[in-house]
Short mmCIF file of C-alpha atoms in Angstrom, two decimals:
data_model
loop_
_atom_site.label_atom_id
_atom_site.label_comp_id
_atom_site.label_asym_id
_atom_site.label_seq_id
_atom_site.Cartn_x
_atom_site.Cartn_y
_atom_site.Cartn_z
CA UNK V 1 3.22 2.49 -8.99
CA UNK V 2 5.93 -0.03 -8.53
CA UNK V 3 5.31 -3.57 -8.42
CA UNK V 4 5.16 -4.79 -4.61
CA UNK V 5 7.30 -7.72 -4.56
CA UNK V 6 6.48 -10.75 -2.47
CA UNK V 7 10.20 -12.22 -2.74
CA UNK V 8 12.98 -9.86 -3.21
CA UNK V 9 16.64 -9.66 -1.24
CA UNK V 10 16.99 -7.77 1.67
CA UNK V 11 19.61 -5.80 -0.07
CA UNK V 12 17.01 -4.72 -2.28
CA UNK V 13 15.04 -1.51 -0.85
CA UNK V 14 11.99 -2.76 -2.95
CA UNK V 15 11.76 -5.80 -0.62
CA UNK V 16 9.88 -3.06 1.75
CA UNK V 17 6.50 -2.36 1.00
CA UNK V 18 6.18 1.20 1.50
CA UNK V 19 9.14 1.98 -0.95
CA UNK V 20 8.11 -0.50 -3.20
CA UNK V 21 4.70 1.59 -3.43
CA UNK V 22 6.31 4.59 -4.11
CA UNK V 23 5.43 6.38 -7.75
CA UNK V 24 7.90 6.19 -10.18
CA UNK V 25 9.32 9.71 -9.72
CA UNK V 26 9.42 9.99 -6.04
CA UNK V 27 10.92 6.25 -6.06
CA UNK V 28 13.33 8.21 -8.17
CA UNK V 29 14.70 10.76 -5.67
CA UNK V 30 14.48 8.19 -2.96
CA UNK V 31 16.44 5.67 -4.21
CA UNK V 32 19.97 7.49 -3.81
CA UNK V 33 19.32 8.47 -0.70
CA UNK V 34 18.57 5.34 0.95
CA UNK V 35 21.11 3.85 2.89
CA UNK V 36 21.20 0.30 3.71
CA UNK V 37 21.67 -0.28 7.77
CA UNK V 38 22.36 -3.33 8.96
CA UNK V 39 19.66 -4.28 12.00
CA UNK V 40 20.95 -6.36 14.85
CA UNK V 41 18.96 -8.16 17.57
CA UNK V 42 18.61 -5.92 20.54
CA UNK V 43 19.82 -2.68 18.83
CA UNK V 44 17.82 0.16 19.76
CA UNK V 45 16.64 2.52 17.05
CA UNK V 46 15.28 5.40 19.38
CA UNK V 47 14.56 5.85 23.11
CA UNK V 48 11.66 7.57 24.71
CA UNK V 49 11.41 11.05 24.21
CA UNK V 50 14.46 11.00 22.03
CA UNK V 51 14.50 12.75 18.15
CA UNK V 52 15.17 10.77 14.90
CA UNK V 53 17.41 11.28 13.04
CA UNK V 54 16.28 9.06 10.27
CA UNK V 55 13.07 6.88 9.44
CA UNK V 56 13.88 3.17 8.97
CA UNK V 57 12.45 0.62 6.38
CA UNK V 58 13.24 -3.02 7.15
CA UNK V 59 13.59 -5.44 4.61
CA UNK V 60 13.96 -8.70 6.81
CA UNK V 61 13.89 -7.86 10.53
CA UNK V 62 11.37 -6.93 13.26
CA UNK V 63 11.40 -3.71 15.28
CA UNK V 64 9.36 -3.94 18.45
CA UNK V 65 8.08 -0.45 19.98
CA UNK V 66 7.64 -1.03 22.93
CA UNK V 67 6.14 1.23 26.38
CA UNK V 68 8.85 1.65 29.01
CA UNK V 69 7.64 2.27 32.58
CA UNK V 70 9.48 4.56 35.21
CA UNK V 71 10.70 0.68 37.10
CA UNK V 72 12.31 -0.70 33.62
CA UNK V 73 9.14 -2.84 32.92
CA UNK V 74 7.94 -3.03 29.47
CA UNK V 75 5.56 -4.25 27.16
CA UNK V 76 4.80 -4.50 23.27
CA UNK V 77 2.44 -1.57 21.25
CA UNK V 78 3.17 -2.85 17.63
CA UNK V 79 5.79 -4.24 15.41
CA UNK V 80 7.01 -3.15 12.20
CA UNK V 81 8.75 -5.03 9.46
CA UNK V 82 8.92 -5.31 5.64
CA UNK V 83 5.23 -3.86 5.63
CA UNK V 84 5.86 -0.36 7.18
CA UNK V 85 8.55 2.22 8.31
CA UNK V 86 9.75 2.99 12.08
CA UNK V 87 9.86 6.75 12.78
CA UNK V 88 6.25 8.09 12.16
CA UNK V 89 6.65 10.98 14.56
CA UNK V 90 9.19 12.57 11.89
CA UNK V 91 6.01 13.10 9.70
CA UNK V 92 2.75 13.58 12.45
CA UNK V 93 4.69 16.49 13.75
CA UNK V 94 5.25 15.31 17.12
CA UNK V 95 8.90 15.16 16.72
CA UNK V 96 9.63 12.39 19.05
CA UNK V 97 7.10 9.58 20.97
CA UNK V 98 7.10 8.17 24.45
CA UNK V 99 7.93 4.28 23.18
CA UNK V 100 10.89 2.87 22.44
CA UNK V 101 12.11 0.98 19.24
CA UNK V 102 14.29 -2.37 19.48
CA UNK V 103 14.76 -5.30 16.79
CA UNK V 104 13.57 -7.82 17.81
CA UNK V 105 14.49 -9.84 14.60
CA UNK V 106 17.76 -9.16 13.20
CA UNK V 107 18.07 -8.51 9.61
CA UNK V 108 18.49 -5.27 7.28
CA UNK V 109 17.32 -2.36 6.16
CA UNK V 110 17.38 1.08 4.66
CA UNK V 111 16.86 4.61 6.23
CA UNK V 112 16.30 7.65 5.40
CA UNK V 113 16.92 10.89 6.55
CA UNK V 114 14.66 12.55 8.65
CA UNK V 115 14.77 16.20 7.06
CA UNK V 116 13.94 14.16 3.47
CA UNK V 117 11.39 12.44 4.66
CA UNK V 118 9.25 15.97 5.98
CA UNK V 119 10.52 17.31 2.84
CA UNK V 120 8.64 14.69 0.62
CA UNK V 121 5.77 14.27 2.78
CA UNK V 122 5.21 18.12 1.90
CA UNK V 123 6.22 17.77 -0.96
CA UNK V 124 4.17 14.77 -2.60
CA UNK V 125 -0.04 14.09 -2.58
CA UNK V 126 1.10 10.53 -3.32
CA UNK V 127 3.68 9.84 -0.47
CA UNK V 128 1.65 11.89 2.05
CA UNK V 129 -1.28 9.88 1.59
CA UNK V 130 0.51 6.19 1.47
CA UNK V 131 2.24 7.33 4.98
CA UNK V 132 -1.20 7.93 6.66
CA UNK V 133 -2.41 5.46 5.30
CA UNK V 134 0.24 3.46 7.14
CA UNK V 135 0.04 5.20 10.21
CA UNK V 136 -3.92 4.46 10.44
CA UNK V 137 -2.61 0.61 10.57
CA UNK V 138 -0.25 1.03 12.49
CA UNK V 139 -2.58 3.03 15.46
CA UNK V 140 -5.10 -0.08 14.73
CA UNK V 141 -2.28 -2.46 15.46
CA UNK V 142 -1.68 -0.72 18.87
CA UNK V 143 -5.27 -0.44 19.81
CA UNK V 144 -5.51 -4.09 19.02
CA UNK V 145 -2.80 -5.07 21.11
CA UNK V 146 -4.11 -3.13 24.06
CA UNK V 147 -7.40 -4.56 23.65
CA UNK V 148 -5.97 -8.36 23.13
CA UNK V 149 -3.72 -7.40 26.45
CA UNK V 150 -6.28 -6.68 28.66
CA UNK V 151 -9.30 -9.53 27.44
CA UNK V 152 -7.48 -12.50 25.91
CA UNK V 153 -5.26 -15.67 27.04
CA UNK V 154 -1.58 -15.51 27.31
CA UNK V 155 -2.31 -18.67 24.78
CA UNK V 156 -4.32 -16.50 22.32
CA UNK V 157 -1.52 -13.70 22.60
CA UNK V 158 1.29 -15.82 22.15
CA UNK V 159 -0.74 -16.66 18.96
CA UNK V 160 -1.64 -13.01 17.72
CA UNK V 161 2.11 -12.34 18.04
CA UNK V 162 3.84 -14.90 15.90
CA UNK V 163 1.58 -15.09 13.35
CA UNK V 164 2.06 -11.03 13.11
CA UNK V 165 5.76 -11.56 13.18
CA UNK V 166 5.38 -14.07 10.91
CA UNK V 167 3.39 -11.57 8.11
CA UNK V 168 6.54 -9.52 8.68
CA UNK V 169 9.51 -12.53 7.17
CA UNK V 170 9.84 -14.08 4.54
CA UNK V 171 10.33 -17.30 6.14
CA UNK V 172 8.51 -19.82 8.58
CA UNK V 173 11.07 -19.40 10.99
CA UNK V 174 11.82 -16.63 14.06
CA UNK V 175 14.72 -16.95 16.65
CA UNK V 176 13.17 -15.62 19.65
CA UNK V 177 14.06 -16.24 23.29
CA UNK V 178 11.21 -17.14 25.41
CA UNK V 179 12.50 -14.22 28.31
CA UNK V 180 12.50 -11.77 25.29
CA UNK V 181 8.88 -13.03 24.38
CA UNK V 182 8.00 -12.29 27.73
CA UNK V 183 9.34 -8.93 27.93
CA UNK V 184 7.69 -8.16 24.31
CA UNK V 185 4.01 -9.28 25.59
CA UNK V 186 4.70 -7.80 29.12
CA UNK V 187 4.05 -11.16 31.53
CA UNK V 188 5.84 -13.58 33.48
CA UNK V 189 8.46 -15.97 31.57
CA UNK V 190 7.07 -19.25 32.85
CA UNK V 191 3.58 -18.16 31.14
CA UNK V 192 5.38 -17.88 28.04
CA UNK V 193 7.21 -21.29 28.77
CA UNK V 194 3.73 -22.86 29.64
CA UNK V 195 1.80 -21.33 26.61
CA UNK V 196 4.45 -22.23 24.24
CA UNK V 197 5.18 -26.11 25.25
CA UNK V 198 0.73 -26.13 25.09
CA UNK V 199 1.26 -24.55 21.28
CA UNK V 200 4.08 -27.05 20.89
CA UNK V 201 2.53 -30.29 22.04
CA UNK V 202 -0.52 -29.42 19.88
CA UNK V 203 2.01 -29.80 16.65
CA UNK V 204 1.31 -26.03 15.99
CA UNK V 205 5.44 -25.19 16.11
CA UNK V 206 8.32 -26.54 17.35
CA UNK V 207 10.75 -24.86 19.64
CA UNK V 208 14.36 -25.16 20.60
CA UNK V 209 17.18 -23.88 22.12
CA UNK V 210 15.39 -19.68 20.83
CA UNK V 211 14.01 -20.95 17.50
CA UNK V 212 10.20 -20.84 16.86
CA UNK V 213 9.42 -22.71 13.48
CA UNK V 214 5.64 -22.26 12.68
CA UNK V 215 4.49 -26.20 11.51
CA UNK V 216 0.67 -24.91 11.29
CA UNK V 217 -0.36 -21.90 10.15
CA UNK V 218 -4.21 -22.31 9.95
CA UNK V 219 -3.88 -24.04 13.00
CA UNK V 220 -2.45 -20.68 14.94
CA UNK V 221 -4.97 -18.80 12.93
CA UNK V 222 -7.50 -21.03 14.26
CA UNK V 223 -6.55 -20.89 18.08
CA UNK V 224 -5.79 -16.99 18.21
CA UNK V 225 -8.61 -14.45 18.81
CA UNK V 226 -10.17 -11.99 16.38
CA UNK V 227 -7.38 -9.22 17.05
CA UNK V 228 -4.79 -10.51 14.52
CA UNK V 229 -7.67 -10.98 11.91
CA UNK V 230 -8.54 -7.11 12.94
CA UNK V 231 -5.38 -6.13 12.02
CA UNK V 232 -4.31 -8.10 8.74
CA UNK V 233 -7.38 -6.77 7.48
CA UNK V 234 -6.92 -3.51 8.43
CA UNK V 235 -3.08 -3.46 6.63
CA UNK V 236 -4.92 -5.32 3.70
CA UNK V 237 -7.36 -2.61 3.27
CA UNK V 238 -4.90 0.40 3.73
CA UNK V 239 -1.75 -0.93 2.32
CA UNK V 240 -0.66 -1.87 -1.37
CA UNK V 241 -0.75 -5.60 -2.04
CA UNK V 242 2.42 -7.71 -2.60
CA UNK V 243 2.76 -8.97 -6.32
CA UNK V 244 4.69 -11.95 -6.65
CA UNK V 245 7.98 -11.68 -8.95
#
């Protein structure tokens, strides 16, 4: 396999982890067909219900999929960045989901269409099994998240979600709106406002005017709940470690 870079540009389709695991030859066949996309804050990759037309690997931004309710209210299943792919549906069969994607982290990527994609999961032993392997993270993600949802403090949430947005950059450093916070972990804004200032006078980040810059990692891993250690182990288990170049 490929080496799995830990630093690499975002212009670089090896600086996502899933096509950085790809075998030689079917990195190969890939490689001129990926097309770099550029991944804006708030752009929406697919709607409920709707049909892909490509699979997306981000290099440096956050996609949020997100549950939609009939009144407009939403809240957060999973997020996907450098580690994974958005558009698993193309593969399981279903052909489209009920959740919605949005970036939630602008940045870049590369897709891919979505009749190549079925073709090599088909096609390749290797590719089909790194994909499921995915996909069984990502479904432990989601559980997670329901699970943290319903038992844990906004406090511990609020925790659990940066420091899994944080796995997904390369930096220390997300610019992220309190409302859109809110709206990603389904609750009020002024819990977000009062759970943030509590992570904030405790010297864990600092946050102004929609930048969150982490000051104290083991301190957030310290203060969330066992869900985000649930999940980075899971990923670790499943998914190819990251090399260093």
């Amino acid at each position: 396999m490929n080496p799995i870079p830990t630093f690499r540009k975002p212009g670089d389709p090896q600086a996502n982890q899933l096509l950085a695991a790809l075998p030689e030859a079917e990195w190969q066949r890939w490689l001129p067909l990926l097309e770099p996309v550029d991944l804006p804050l708030g752009k929406v990759l697919y709607e409920s219900g709707g049909v892909m037309s490509h699979v997306v690997f981000p290099t440096n931004a956050i996609v949020s999929l997100l549950y939609v309710l009939e009144n407009g209210a939403s809240a957060e299943i999973a997020v996907v960045g450098h580690e994974g792919m958005v558009g698993i549906s193309i593969f399981m069969g279903g052909g489209s989901t009920p959740s919605r994607a949005v970036v939630q982290s602008a940045g870049r990527g590369f897709r891919l269409r979505a009749s190549v994609l079925k073709d090599e999961f088909a096609r390749s032993s290797p590719v089909m099994h790194l994909l499921l392997r995915y996909t069984q993270a990502l479904i432990t993600q989601m559980t997670q998240t329901a699970v943290c949802n319903r038992h844990h403090s906004l406090d511990q949430q609020l925790c659990r979600w940066l420091l899994l947005s944080l796995d997904r950059l390369p930096g220390d450093e997300l610019v992220m709106t309190q409302e859109l916070i809110a709206n990603m972990l389904g609750v009020r804004r002024e819990g977000v406002t009062e759970a943030a200032l509590s992570l904030q006078k405790a010297g864990l980040i600092r946050y102004a005017r929609g930048h969150i810059t982490v000051l104290n990692r083991p301190g957030l891993e310290r203060r969330t709940c066992e869900c985000y250690a649930v999940v980075k182990t899971e990923y670790d288990r499943l998914l190819p470690c990251k090399e260093a170049v």
